[in-house]
């Protein structure tokens, strides 16, 4: 139903109704948000016209849901917030979406300009558009109903085009209640044409890239989440398989090609980074996750080819010998069409060397997975999860924590594109429930969220949201009673817990029980297996609280090296505890 066109007797409309009509006209089918003054009626009216509204307990989760729905659908996810505090609660997710390159629009109600601009102290008054600017790809404000169509179109085009990102759209209280002739309002609406146009690379850049690749003795392809976002799955597969070059998937690119693909080098990471002479980055940045392309992890004379839609990304960390600027689908189409003119091959000795390390690391991993411990550790618990998931290879895996993140990434293999959703470029805790909810809502599929106990706490109240919408989400809390570990002492000797300590053996399962979901409390891998099998079969909201040895976590998971070094105490203050097998 369209409010204006379906109500022929209506001669006047207002900003609120027109805003909803503009969103609907632009294909928005879901809004994630938290309501209050001045956007409550907007959400009600959105539901009235058939837009699904998912109401959260905190705006950060609603924002995270919008962001990941943008990643999964290539259309901006919409987050609706109230003024000042609600707006600020959503802003972290908007900033993270921009950092991750996910298309998202945060639409927020705001106070009247005349009071804000003279700092006269409005209810929840804040100069929101200017606050949002540094955290968003762009920030716009709609001051008059007649500008709604353009405002929405600009927000959509900005969020989707080039490198996608988060856009802030400010809608003032005054604008929402300003009236406008209904026919003129209806006539003003439009849908932007081709908001994320194809961008072909120039042919010289393609030839340069193929020539460099053909000169490689130890070539490597790194697939990033930009390649997953591009949804050029067939092109990626064709290029990788036709060249025979090994590939290393970044975390959210796992599954773009299956982890058990013979060319996957994920379990020989140090070898391939340390020795590759030509590395082709496809939708991956040389940021901290790749130690900026330099340092002891890398072959010092490595040369880079980079496929990216963002020209400014080139040379941001290391000189790029062969930049290919374009969208990944178009770039790969051209590369595939031209590659037969170049003798690209992957030397057998290089493939053999990688296979040898893969085998050695597989044996080491198998030993970790099958060594029984009491209490459980991350590896034997995750082995049970992995066993059950062999029957659920096409469900979403949301993952956050430190050890809970890094160990899951390595143990739980991915087989299909865009199913692994995690903490992303910033390593943000709190994405868990928002991502899980949006994955279930946009796809209708099941989701498993594998969470550290600290990580879960950041968005845990959304368990109520999961139960309210009856979503098929199973949460596995790897509960070691703390941030990294649960057994750190308070160095001051005070009775307070240490900075990393959380409640030992906390019963997170009771939270799920409280809202009507199915709950399990487990202490052995066999119990994990039984509980997860039942939870996934039920398709009901469920939470499995897995008690993990509080002593086994490593400080900051795999990124402990990023903690500042102290001159005064060269050893980590907690005594350098490392993970036991
Ligand atoms: O080749 P080598 O020999 O080197 O071996 C490598 C691979 O080849 C091999 N491998 C395998 N072998 C066999 N089989 C398989 N399948 C296999 N796969 C791989 O294993 C090694 C290692 O491989 P890997 O993992 O690929 O390589 P590496 O070197 O680790 O990769 C580097 C990275 C950087 C690419 C990778 O580690 C990565 O992607 N890391 C992401 C790290 C990250 O983002 N972490 C999250 C942030 S940590 C911290 O900030 C936390 N906080 C603070 C905080 C945050 N973040 N946010 C907010 C809003 N507030 C505060 C907090 C509070 S974490 C955290 C909570 C933690 O507590 P929890 O209770 O939630 O979690 P627990 O830790 O569980 O207690
Ligand atoms: P990862 O963390 O997986 O390494 P990053 O987020 O660092 O990935 O990098 C993703 C890159 O992909 C960004 O530089 C972004 O500009 C680029 N990108 C996103 N979408 C596309 C696309 N459709 N075509 C080309 N490049 C893209
Ligand atoms: Mg923990």
XYZ file of C-alpha atoms and ligand atoms in Angstrom:
685
model
C 0.000 0.000 0.000
C 1.222 3.512 -0.833
C -0.240 6.042 1.594
C -0.559 8.870 -0.907
C -1.628 7.103 -4.071
C -3.947 4.731 -2.182
C -5.715 7.576 -0.377
C -7.106 9.643 -3.271
C -9.039 11.959 -0.964
C -5.886 13.029 0.772
C -4.842 16.415 -0.461
C -2.136 17.066 2.048
C 0.641 14.892 3.316
C 3.575 15.566 5.622
C 7.274 14.851 5.927
C 6.781 11.711 7.993
C 4.448 10.033 5.478
C 6.490 11.157 2.498
C 9.710 9.883 4.088
C 8.196 6.403 4.393
C 6.859 6.551 0.843
C 10.317 7.529 -0.437
C 11.934 4.581 1.347
C 9.322 2.167 0.063
C 9.603 3.507 -3.472
C 13.344 2.849 -3.236
C 12.815 -0.786 -2.362
C 13.497 -0.575 1.380
C 11.849 -3.663 2.848
C 13.277 -3.645 6.380
C 14.127 -0.996 8.964
C 16.198 -1.827 12.060
C 15.815 0.611 14.932
C 14.754 1.832 18.338
C 11.811 4.252 18.446
C 10.995 7.324 20.530
C 10.525 11.072 19.916
C 10.341 12.030 17.030
C 10.351 8.815 14.948
C 7.791 6.509 16.616
C 5.032 7.247 14.125
C 7.454 6.889 11.262
C 8.135 3.288 12.312
C 4.426 2.628 12.811
C 3.623 3.998 9.380
C 6.454 1.992 7.809
C 4.834 -1.169 9.178
C 1.473 0.065 7.913
C 2.773 0.208 4.335
C 4.447 -3.203 4.545
C 8.029 -2.362 5.466
C 9.281 -4.819 8.074
C 10.351 -3.052 11.274
C 12.721 -4.891 13.610
C 12.805 -3.176 17.007
C 16.003 -3.600 19.036
C 16.982 -3.038 22.669
C 19.948 -0.801 21.786
C 20.684 1.294 18.710
C 24.186 -0.100 18.299
C 22.762 -3.528 17.548
C 20.165 -2.031 15.205
C 23.011 -0.229 13.408
C 25.084 -3.386 13.204
C 22.083 -5.215 11.779
C 21.638 -2.530 9.114
C 25.346 -2.627 8.264
C 25.537 -6.374 7.756
C 22.296 -6.438 5.804
C 23.999 -3.925 3.483
C 26.983 -6.271 3.139
C 24.766 -9.251 2.386
C 22.368 -7.592 -0.050
C 24.522 -4.831 -1.656
C 21.678 -2.423 -0.820
C 22.006 0.022 2.078
C 20.651 -1.353 5.336
C 18.468 1.179 7.170
C 18.843 2.027 10.851
C 16.339 4.348 12.527
C 17.297 6.208 15.709
C 15.897 8.918 17.965
C 17.702 12.174 18.590
C 20.946 12.769 20.520
C 21.552 9.684 22.731
C 19.862 7.233 20.353
C 21.709 8.831 17.456
C 25.028 8.533 19.309
C 24.327 4.910 20.249
C 23.904 4.117 16.556
C 26.927 6.109 15.454
C 29.500 3.452 16.451
C 27.845 1.031 14.049
C 27.733 3.677 11.322
C 31.440 4.367 11.786
C 32.257 0.654 11.727
C 30.154 0.200 8.571
C 32.152 2.966 6.903
C 35.423 1.393 8.035
C 34.290 -2.016 6.759
C 32.936 -0.620 3.474
C 29.345 -1.761 4.099
C 26.459 0.282 2.639
C 24.212 1.571 5.406
C 22.027 4.591 6.115
C 21.382 5.782 9.644
C 18.237 7.885 9.610
C 17.814 9.855 12.792
C 15.195 12.202 14.084
C 16.708 15.452 15.315
C 15.752 18.618 17.181
C 14.605 21.898 15.715
C 17.415 23.778 14.019
C 16.593 27.175 15.529
C 17.083 25.848 19.078
C 20.189 23.797 18.213
C 21.890 26.556 16.259
C 21.509 29.006 19.157
C 22.423 26.308 21.736
C 19.201 26.969 23.625
C 18.923 23.508 25.126
C 16.324 21.394 23.301
C 15.010 18.001 24.428
C 17.759 15.587 23.319
C 19.343 18.436 21.409
C 22.566 17.893 19.466
C 24.002 19.170 16.193
C 23.820 15.613 14.883
C 24.758 16.120 11.241
C 28.033 17.789 12.145
C 28.773 15.195 14.806
C 28.201 12.410 12.251
C 30.399 13.850 9.482
C 33.787 12.447 10.541
C 32.300 9.003 11.153
C 30.305 8.608 7.952
C 31.024 8.506 4.244
C 28.664 11.501 4.030
C 26.070 13.259 6.187
C 22.972 14.994 4.836
C 20.027 16.786 6.434
C 16.513 17.063 5.050
C 14.947 20.324 6.194
C 11.844 20.401 3.960
C 9.484 17.636 2.758
C 10.030 18.696 -0.846
C 13.696 17.649 -0.445
C 12.945 14.134 0.819
C 13.180 12.406 -2.560
C 16.550 13.972 -3.312
C 17.802 13.379 0.237
C 16.936 9.682 0.134
C 18.353 9.261 -3.377
C 21.615 10.970 -2.377
C 21.928 8.790 0.699
C 21.360 5.607 -1.315
C 23.768 6.527 -4.100
C 26.481 7.624 -1.685
C 26.175 4.485 0.449
C 26.349 2.112 -2.546
C 28.668 3.719 -5.089
C 32.447 3.399 -5.206
C 33.690 1.979 -1.896
C 30.430 1.500 -0.012
C 29.981 3.055 3.422
C 27.736 4.495 6.090
C 25.626 7.578 5.357
C 23.938 9.708 7.979
C 20.538 11.186 7.091
C 19.173 13.770 9.508
C 15.406 14.319 9.573
C 14.292 17.190 11.754
C 11.188 17.110 13.926
C 9.908 20.215 12.163
C 10.336 18.642 8.728
C 8.470 15.484 9.771
C 5.368 17.494 10.661
C 5.534 20.024 7.828
C 2.675 19.539 5.382
C 2.907 19.392 1.620
C 0.485 18.959 -1.239
C 0.042 15.221 -1.602
C 0.165 15.164 -5.387
C 3.287 17.316 -5.530
C 4.812 15.031 -2.902
C 3.991 11.908 -4.909
C 5.368 13.520 -8.060
C 8.632 14.374 -6.320
C 9.548 10.756 -5.621
C 12.073 8.956 -7.794
C 14.529 6.085 -7.746
C 18.183 6.857 -8.554
C 19.284 5.205 -11.804
C 22.241 2.798 -11.557
C 23.436 3.868 -8.074
C 26.483 1.560 -8.124
C 27.563 1.612 -11.762
C 30.022 -0.883 -13.184
C 33.547 0.509 -13.328
C 35.797 -1.162 -15.878
C 39.550 -0.894 -15.377
C 41.604 0.621 -18.179
C 43.175 -1.968 -20.461
C 46.739 -0.815 -19.751
C 46.326 -1.567 -16.065
C 45.010 -5.061 -16.839
C 47.940 -5.860 -19.150
C 50.421 -4.559 -16.567
C 48.855 -6.785 -13.911
C 48.828 -9.908 -16.081
C 52.423 -9.323 -17.195
C 53.597 -9.034 -13.593
C 51.611 -12.096 -12.569
C 53.126 -14.123 -15.403
C 56.630 -13.252 -14.152
C 55.965 -14.679 -10.672
C 57.761 -17.753 -9.355
C 55.721 -17.801 -6.141
C 52.424 -16.062 -6.858
C 49.670 -15.615 -4.272
C 46.108 -14.275 -4.424
C 44.647 -12.677 -1.283
C 40.847 -12.533 -1.246
C 39.269 -9.913 1.016
C 35.737 -9.060 2.067
C 35.526 -6.570 -0.839
C 35.683 -9.580 -3.164
C 32.961 -11.304 -1.150
C 30.849 -8.128 -1.198
C 31.204 -7.841 -4.983
C 29.270 -11.113 -5.424
C 31.516 -11.963 -8.379
C 31.754 -15.525 -7.126
C 31.986 -17.200 -10.527
C 34.646 -14.778 -11.767
C 36.717 -15.303 -8.615
C 36.526 -19.070 -8.986
C 37.349 -18.980 -12.704
C 40.344 -16.694 -12.253
C 41.772 -18.599 -9.304
C 41.273 -22.016 -10.890
C 42.472 -21.036 -14.373
C 45.686 -19.556 -12.966
C 46.187 -22.381 -10.446
C 47.576 -19.797 -8.006
C 47.142 -20.442 -4.244
C 44.760 -18.132 -2.442
C 44.655 -16.831 1.106
C 41.187 -15.759 2.301
C 40.884 -12.892 4.762
C 38.496 -13.693 7.575
C 35.169 -12.686 5.988
C 36.291 -13.922 2.560
C 36.477 -17.466 3.894
C 34.043 -19.570 1.892
C 34.223 -17.392 -1.211
C 36.023 -20.468 -2.390
C 35.635 -23.386 0.026
C 38.248 -23.767 2.746
C 38.887 -27.338 1.547
C 39.682 -26.145 -1.988
C 43.071 -27.613 -3.022
C 44.449 -24.119 -3.738
C 43.449 -22.702 -0.321
C 46.566 -21.669 1.604
C 44.851 -20.528 4.834
C 46.685 -23.165 6.845
C 50.065 -22.201 5.376
C 49.660 -18.491 6.052
C 53.146 -17.679 7.294
C 54.776 -19.586 4.454
C 52.823 -17.911 1.664
C 53.143 -14.389 3.083
C 56.800 -14.902 3.864
C 57.759 -16.229 0.438
C 55.331 -14.994 -2.228
C 57.088 -12.801 -4.813
C 53.942 -11.416 -6.468
C 50.769 -10.935 -4.419
C 47.474 -10.075 -6.051
C 45.070 -8.404 -3.622
C 41.431 -8.783 -4.645
C 39.208 -6.599 -2.470
C 41.607 -6.615 0.484
C 43.504 -3.676 1.979
C 47.113 -3.796 3.125
C 46.038 -2.596 6.588
C 46.941 -3.887 10.061
C 45.398 -7.289 9.352
C 48.158 -7.818 6.768
C 50.801 -6.009 8.853
C 50.664 -3.221 6.238
C 52.434 -5.436 3.694
C 55.769 -5.063 5.473
C 57.862 -6.441 8.302
C 59.089 -9.882 9.106
C 55.933 -11.669 7.958
C 56.563 -10.622 4.338
C 59.048 -11.390 1.603
C 60.887 -8.017 1.493
C 60.972 -7.963 -2.319
C 57.297 -8.844 -2.834
C 55.477 -6.923 -5.577
C 51.773 -6.157 -5.406
C 48.889 -6.195 -7.852
C 45.759 -4.671 -6.306
C 42.174 -4.866 -7.567
C 40.071 -2.226 -5.825
C 37.294 0.186 -6.644
C 38.914 2.944 -4.580
C 41.829 4.593 -6.435
C 43.098 6.279 -3.256
C 43.673 2.876 -1.668
C 46.655 2.267 -3.975
C 50.090 2.858 -2.365
C 48.425 3.546 1.000
C 50.886 1.240 2.745
C 53.248 -0.217 0.158
C 53.914 0.818 -3.440
C 51.500 -1.044 -5.730
C 53.334 -2.198 -8.865
C 50.130 -2.942 -10.771
C 47.009 -1.111 -9.583
C 43.767 -2.235 -11.253
C 41.068 0.291 -10.418
C 37.559 -0.924 -11.107
C 34.816 -2.994 -9.592
C 35.900 -6.557 -8.971
C 33.360 -8.198 -11.238
C 34.297 -6.018 -14.230
C 38.015 -6.202 -13.461
C 37.947 -9.985 -13.277
C 35.864 -10.200 -16.453
C 38.573 -8.280 -18.296
C 41.447 -10.152 -16.631
C 39.864 -13.497 -17.520
C 39.255 -12.391 -21.103
C 42.907 -11.312 -21.530
C 44.740 -13.899 -19.449
C 45.301 -16.373 -22.285
C 47.653 -13.828 -23.899
C 50.001 -14.240 -20.935
C 51.702 -17.402 -19.792
C 50.383 -17.410 -16.234
C 51.201 -20.505 -14.259
C 51.925 -21.599 -10.776
C 55.216 -23.523 -10.496
C 54.824 -27.044 -9.127
C 57.616 -26.581 -6.525
C 55.654 -23.656 -5.021
C 52.446 -25.677 -4.827
C 54.298 -28.648 -3.341
C 55.956 -26.486 -0.687
C 52.547 -25.100 0.335
C 50.954 -28.543 0.418
C 53.722 -29.837 2.670
C 53.122 -27.072 5.249
C 49.354 -27.559 5.000
C 49.823 -31.214 5.873
C 52.106 -30.475 8.825
C 49.698 -27.845 10.184
C 46.724 -30.149 9.686
C 48.417 -32.781 11.852
C 49.147 -30.167 14.547
C 45.568 -28.931 14.412
C 44.162 -32.450 14.599
C 46.175 -33.076 17.758
C 44.777 -29.911 19.365
C 41.226 -30.773 18.383
C 41.323 -34.306 19.705
C 43.262 -33.845 22.952
C 40.739 -34.289 25.762
C 40.907 -31.812 28.628
C 38.836 -31.153 31.684
C 37.506 -28.482 31.755
C 37.076 -28.136 27.973
C 39.372 -25.852 25.994
C 38.556 -23.848 22.853
C 39.791 -26.544 20.500
C 37.997 -29.618 21.779
C 34.798 -27.590 22.238
C 35.058 -26.206 18.697
C 35.761 -29.684 17.327
C 32.331 -30.715 18.599
C 30.784 -27.611 17.011
C 32.589 -28.343 13.739
C 31.405 -31.975 13.715
C 27.756 -30.940 14.028
C 28.145 -28.176 11.468
C 29.152 -30.616 8.757
C 25.386 -31.121 8.317
C 24.794 -27.354 8.310
C 27.374 -26.053 5.857
C 25.035 -23.431 4.439
C 24.130 -21.580 7.638
C 25.531 -18.215 8.706
C 28.382 -18.136 11.197
C 28.641 -14.959 13.267
C 31.789 -14.812 15.354
C 33.332 -12.454 17.929
C 35.686 -12.542 20.899
C 39.477 -12.824 21.023
C 40.356 -16.526 21.431
C 36.722 -17.309 20.620
C 37.234 -15.416 17.348
C 40.687 -16.538 16.270
C 40.251 -20.195 17.170
C 36.814 -20.420 15.563
C 38.138 -18.848 12.366
C 40.737 -21.580 12.083
C 38.635 -24.538 13.229
C 35.241 -23.911 11.597
C 35.664 -24.302 7.850
C 33.509 -22.261 5.503
C 32.154 -23.649 2.258
C 29.993 -20.911 0.747
C 30.478 -17.162 0.135
C 29.435 -14.482 2.644
C 28.375 -16.874 5.388
C 31.116 -15.851 7.838
C 30.318 -12.533 9.537
C 32.755 -11.256 12.133
C 34.375 -8.331 13.912
C 35.813 -6.973 10.667
C 38.376 -4.262 10.094
C 38.187 -2.730 13.575
C 37.836 -5.984 15.522
C 34.670 -4.612 17.146
C 33.021 -6.454 20.023
C 29.234 -6.074 20.018
C 28.442 -6.973 16.421
C 27.212 -10.433 17.427
C 23.473 -10.247 17.963
C 22.848 -7.429 15.447
C 24.665 -9.375 12.716
C 22.902 -12.622 13.663
C 19.474 -10.990 13.617
C 19.992 -9.302 10.248
C 21.463 -12.442 8.682
C 18.366 -14.386 9.749
C 15.982 -11.600 8.713
C 17.470 -10.921 5.268
C 17.979 -14.575 4.332
C 15.395 -16.535 6.304
C 18.238 -18.986 6.998
C 19.596 -20.349 10.252
C 22.448 -18.640 12.072
C 24.995 -19.858 14.597
C 26.727 -17.130 16.617
C 29.963 -18.304 18.227
C 30.724 -15.817 20.975
C 33.300 -15.138 23.638
C 31.590 -14.487 26.970
C 32.804 -10.889 27.027
C 31.858 -10.348 23.385
C 28.357 -11.706 23.978
C 27.834 -9.246 26.817
C 28.098 -6.271 24.455
C 24.819 -7.131 22.708
C 23.419 -9.922 24.910
C 20.157 -8.130 25.691
C 19.184 -8.654 22.044
C 18.393 -12.253 23.033
C 14.994 -10.776 23.837
C 14.793 -9.401 20.271
C 15.724 -12.818 18.865
C 12.967 -14.473 20.903
C 10.391 -11.750 20.139
C 10.846 -12.252 16.391
C 11.292 -16.032 16.829
C 14.474 -16.094 14.761
C 16.343 -19.362 14.045
C 19.517 -18.281 15.837
C 21.690 -20.531 17.986
C 24.200 -18.767 20.220
C 27.229 -20.702 21.439
C 28.961 -18.855 24.288
C 32.541 -20.043 24.779
C 32.530 -19.057 28.424
C 35.977 -18.873 29.995
C 34.876 -16.341 32.592
C 36.718 -13.380 31.194
C 38.239 -11.180 28.559
C 40.920 -13.575 27.192
C 41.012 -15.538 30.479
C 39.075 -15.920 33.674
C 41.896 -16.572 36.109
C 43.870 -13.326 36.167
C 44.735 -12.073 39.648
C 44.069 -8.541 40.850
C 47.664 -7.296 41.070
C 46.691 -4.941 43.889
C 45.548 -7.830 46.042
C 42.183 -6.155 46.525
C 39.043 -8.342 46.682
C 37.831 -6.792 43.393
C 38.188 -9.018 40.312
C 41.013 -8.277 37.848
C 40.358 -6.061 34.783
C 39.923 -9.122 32.561
C 37.789 -11.193 34.957
C 34.061 -11.738 34.454
C 31.689 -13.819 36.574
C 33.048 -17.384 36.725
C 30.672 -20.012 35.316
C 28.082 -17.326 34.535
C 24.759 -18.845 33.392
C 24.227 -17.032 30.083
C 21.776 -19.820 29.202
C 19.356 -18.405 31.767
C 19.050 -15.238 29.674
C 17.712 -17.262 26.769
C 15.414 -19.159 29.104
C 14.060 -15.889 30.496
C 12.675 -14.881 27.114
C 11.276 -18.263 26.097
C 14.132 -19.687 24.041
C 15.828 -23.044 24.459
C 18.837 -23.122 26.788
C 21.702 -25.540 27.443
C 24.518 -25.513 29.967
C 27.363 -27.832 28.931
C 30.777 -28.788 30.257
C 32.092 -31.489 27.880
C 32.536 -31.776 24.092
C 29.978 -34.607 24.016
C 27.446 -32.334 25.693
C 28.281 -29.580 23.189
C 27.640 -32.022 20.354
C 24.303 -33.205 21.773
C 23.076 -29.705 22.629
C 24.075 -28.185 19.287
C 22.490 -31.024 17.339
C 19.208 -30.489 19.195
C 19.380 -26.685 18.999
C 19.988 -26.579 15.242
C 17.346 -29.219 14.563
C 14.772 -27.210 16.556
C 15.393 -24.010 14.511
C 14.345 -22.159 17.685
C 16.150 -19.326 19.438
C 18.697 -21.177 21.555
C 21.812 -20.580 23.626
C 24.472 -23.090 24.596
C 26.600 -21.948 27.511
C 29.903 -23.849 27.143
C 32.141 -23.762 30.170
C 35.767 -23.419 29.024
C 38.863 -23.681 31.223
C 39.400 -20.132 32.571
C 43.170 -20.605 32.299
C 43.549 -21.422 28.603
C 43.027 -18.164 26.709
C 45.874 -16.198 25.151
C 46.136 -12.451 25.819
C 44.244 -10.729 22.935
C 43.959 -14.009 20.991
C 46.303 -13.983 17.993
C 47.000 -10.252 18.156
C 48.753 -10.024 21.520
C 51.739 -8.501 19.723
C 49.701 -5.299 19.281
C 49.599 -4.603 23.034
C 51.956 -1.749 23.980
C 55.332 -2.937 25.247
C 56.141 -1.732 28.749
C 59.702 -0.703 29.537
C 59.047 -0.939 33.263
C 57.624 -4.477 33.109
C 58.861 -6.263 29.967
C 56.738 -9.361 30.675
C 52.944 -9.035 30.349
C 51.616 -8.124 33.805
C 49.425 -11.215 33.926
C 52.489 -13.427 33.548
C 52.305 -14.252 29.844
C 49.776 -17.056 30.099
C 49.445 -18.855 26.787
C 46.892 -21.250 25.484
C 47.291 -24.913 26.286
C 46.590 -27.451 23.584
O 51.214 -20.576 8.961
P 51.438 -20.550 10.400
O 52.350 -21.639 10.859
O 51.795 -19.197 10.943
O 50.059 -20.902 11.096
C 48.926 -20.092 10.935
C 47.977 -20.748 9.946
O 48.653 -21.262 8.850
C 47.380 -21.822 10.831
N 46.075 -22.257 10.436
C 45.685 -23.543 10.448
N 46.352 -24.686 10.717
C 45.687 -25.856 10.592
N 44.404 -25.925 10.240
C 43.694 -24.834 9.953
N 42.419 -24.915 9.595
C 44.336 -23.560 10.037
N 43.971 -22.277 9.805
C 45.034 -21.492 10.059
O 47.231 -21.192 12.125
C 48.171 -20.119 12.260
C 47.395 -18.834 12.553
O 46.562 -18.585 11.430
P 45.682 -17.296 11.255
O 44.755 -17.179 12.401
O 45.069 -17.307 9.910
O 46.791 -16.239 11.262
P 47.061 -15.030 12.194
O 48.520 -14.809 12.180
O 46.367 -15.126 13.503
O 46.315 -13.924 11.351
C 46.489 -12.642 11.649
C 45.176 -11.905 11.599
C 45.418 -10.544 12.222
C 44.757 -11.720 10.130
C 44.087 -12.713 12.333
O 44.536 -13.082 13.609
C 42.811 -11.957 12.453
O 42.036 -11.779 11.535
N 42.556 -11.500 13.659
C 41.443 -10.682 14.021
C 41.757 -10.258 15.415
C 40.707 -9.360 15.939
O 40.146 -8.510 15.266
N 40.381 -9.542 17.247
C 39.296 -8.867 17.898
C 39.787 -7.780 18.795
S 40.683 -8.393 20.181
C 40.399 -7.162 21.472
O 40.456 -5.968 20.910
C 39.182 -7.430 22.290
N 38.502 -6.603 23.166
C 38.672 -5.153 23.255
C 37.457 -4.423 22.705
C 37.032 -4.513 21.368
N 37.683 -5.256 20.464
N 35.913 -3.870 20.941
C 35.250 -3.098 21.781
C 34.027 -2.369 21.284
N 35.625 -2.945 23.065
C 36.698 -3.595 23.535
C 37.622 -7.276 23.979
C 36.811 -6.666 25.090
S 38.629 -8.988 22.365
C 37.575 -8.622 23.660
C 36.766 -9.684 24.335
C 37.554 -10.950 24.493
O 36.942 -11.781 25.456
P 35.895 -12.885 25.005
O 35.384 -13.524 26.213
O 34.899 -12.323 24.101
O 36.776 -13.860 24.156
P 37.906 -14.867 24.701
O 39.227 -14.391 24.221
O 37.535 -16.167 24.108
O 37.844 -14.868 26.193
P 39.631 -7.538 4.334
O 39.448 -6.993 5.726
O 38.831 -8.748 4.075
O 41.067 -7.673 3.992
P 39.118 -4.875 3.447
O 37.856 -4.381 4.077
O 40.385 -4.435 4.058
O 39.036 -6.454 3.308
O 39.161 -4.425 1.927
C 38.045 -4.449 1.102
C 38.389 -3.614 -0.115
O 37.495 -3.974 -1.155
C 38.238 -2.109 0.102
O 39.443 -1.451 -0.199
C 37.119 -1.691 -0.868
O 37.364 -0.445 -1.492
C 37.149 -2.806 -1.880
N 35.870 -3.076 -2.526
C 34.655 -3.204 -1.947
N 33.728 -3.499 -2.860
C 34.358 -3.569 -4.050
C 33.948 -3.859 -5.386
N 32.686 -4.151 -5.681
N 34.878 -3.826 -6.355
C 36.162 -3.521 -6.073
N 36.610 -3.271 -4.837
C 35.729 -3.291 -3.835
Mg 36.139 -15.025 27.356
